Coordinates of C-alpha atoms in Angstrom, one line a residue:
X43 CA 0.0 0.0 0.0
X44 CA 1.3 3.3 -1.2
X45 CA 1.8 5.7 1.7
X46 CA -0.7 8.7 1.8
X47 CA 0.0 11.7 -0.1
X48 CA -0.3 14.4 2.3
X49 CA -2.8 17.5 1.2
X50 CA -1.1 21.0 0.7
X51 CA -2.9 23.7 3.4
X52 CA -1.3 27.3 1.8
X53 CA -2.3 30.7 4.0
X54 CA -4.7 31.1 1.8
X55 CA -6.6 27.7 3.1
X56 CA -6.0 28.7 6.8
X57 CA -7.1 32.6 5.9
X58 CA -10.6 30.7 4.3
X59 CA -10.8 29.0 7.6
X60 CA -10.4 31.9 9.8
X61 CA -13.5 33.4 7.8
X62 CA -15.2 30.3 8.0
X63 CA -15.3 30.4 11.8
X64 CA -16.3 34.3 11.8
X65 CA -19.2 33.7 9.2
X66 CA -20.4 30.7 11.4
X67 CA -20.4 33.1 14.7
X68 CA -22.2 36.2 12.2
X69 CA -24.9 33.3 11.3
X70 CA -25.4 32.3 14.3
X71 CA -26.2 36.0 15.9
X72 CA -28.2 36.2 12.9
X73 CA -30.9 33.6 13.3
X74 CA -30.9 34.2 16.9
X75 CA -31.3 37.9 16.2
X76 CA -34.2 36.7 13.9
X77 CA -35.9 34.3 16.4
X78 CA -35.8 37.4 18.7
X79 CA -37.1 39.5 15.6
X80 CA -40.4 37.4 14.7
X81 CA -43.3 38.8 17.2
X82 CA -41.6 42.2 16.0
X83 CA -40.9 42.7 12.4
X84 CA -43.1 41.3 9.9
X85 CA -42.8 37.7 8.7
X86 CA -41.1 39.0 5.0
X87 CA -38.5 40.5 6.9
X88 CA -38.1 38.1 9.3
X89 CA -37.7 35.6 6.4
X90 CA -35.1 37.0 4.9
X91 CA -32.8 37.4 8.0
X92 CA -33.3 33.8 8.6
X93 CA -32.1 33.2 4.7
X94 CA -28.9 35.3 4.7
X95 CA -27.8 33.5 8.1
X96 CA -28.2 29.9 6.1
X97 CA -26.5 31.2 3.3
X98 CA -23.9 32.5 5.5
X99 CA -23.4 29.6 7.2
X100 CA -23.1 27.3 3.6
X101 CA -20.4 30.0 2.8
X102 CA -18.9 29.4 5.7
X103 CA -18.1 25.7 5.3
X104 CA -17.6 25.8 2.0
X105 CA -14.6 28.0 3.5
X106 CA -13.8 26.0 5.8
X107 CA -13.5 23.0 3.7
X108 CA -9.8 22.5 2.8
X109 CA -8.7 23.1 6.6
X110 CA -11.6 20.3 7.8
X111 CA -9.9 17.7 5.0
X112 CA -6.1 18.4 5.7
X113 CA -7.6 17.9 9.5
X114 CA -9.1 14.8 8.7
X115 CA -6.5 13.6 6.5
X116 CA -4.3 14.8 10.0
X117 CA -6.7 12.1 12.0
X118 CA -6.4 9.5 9.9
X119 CA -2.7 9.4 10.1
X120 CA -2.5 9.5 13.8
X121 CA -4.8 6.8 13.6
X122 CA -2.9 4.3 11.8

């Protein structure tokens, strides 16, 4: 069995992940901020706070996706 190759993480990876974890936290306040929101704004509005923090949050791992494999691969290896 070939040993595995390990994955490349530039700065640019562990920038990505840094702005992972700080678009998770933003989407997070959001929804909460919108739960909070819903007996006072109307629904529209409340709506559309609650579909910026999921599409904040799918931003978010899609940036934090390299750092989450080279940890993985990072797992795996210690396992073996």
């Amino acid at each position: 069995m070939e040993p595995a190759i390990e994955p490349e993480l530039g700065d640019d990876d562990l920038a990505a992940y840094a702005l992972g974890q700080e678009l998770q936290l933003i989407a997070g306040m959001l929804e909460r901020a919108g739960f909070r929101a819903a007996g006072i704004l109307d629904s529209a509005t409340v709506a559309r706070m609650m579909l910026i923090a999921h599409e904040l949050g799918g931003i978010a791992e899609r940036a934090e996706r390299p750092r989450k494999a080279w940890m993985d691969w990072q797992n795996q290896q210690a396992g073996r």
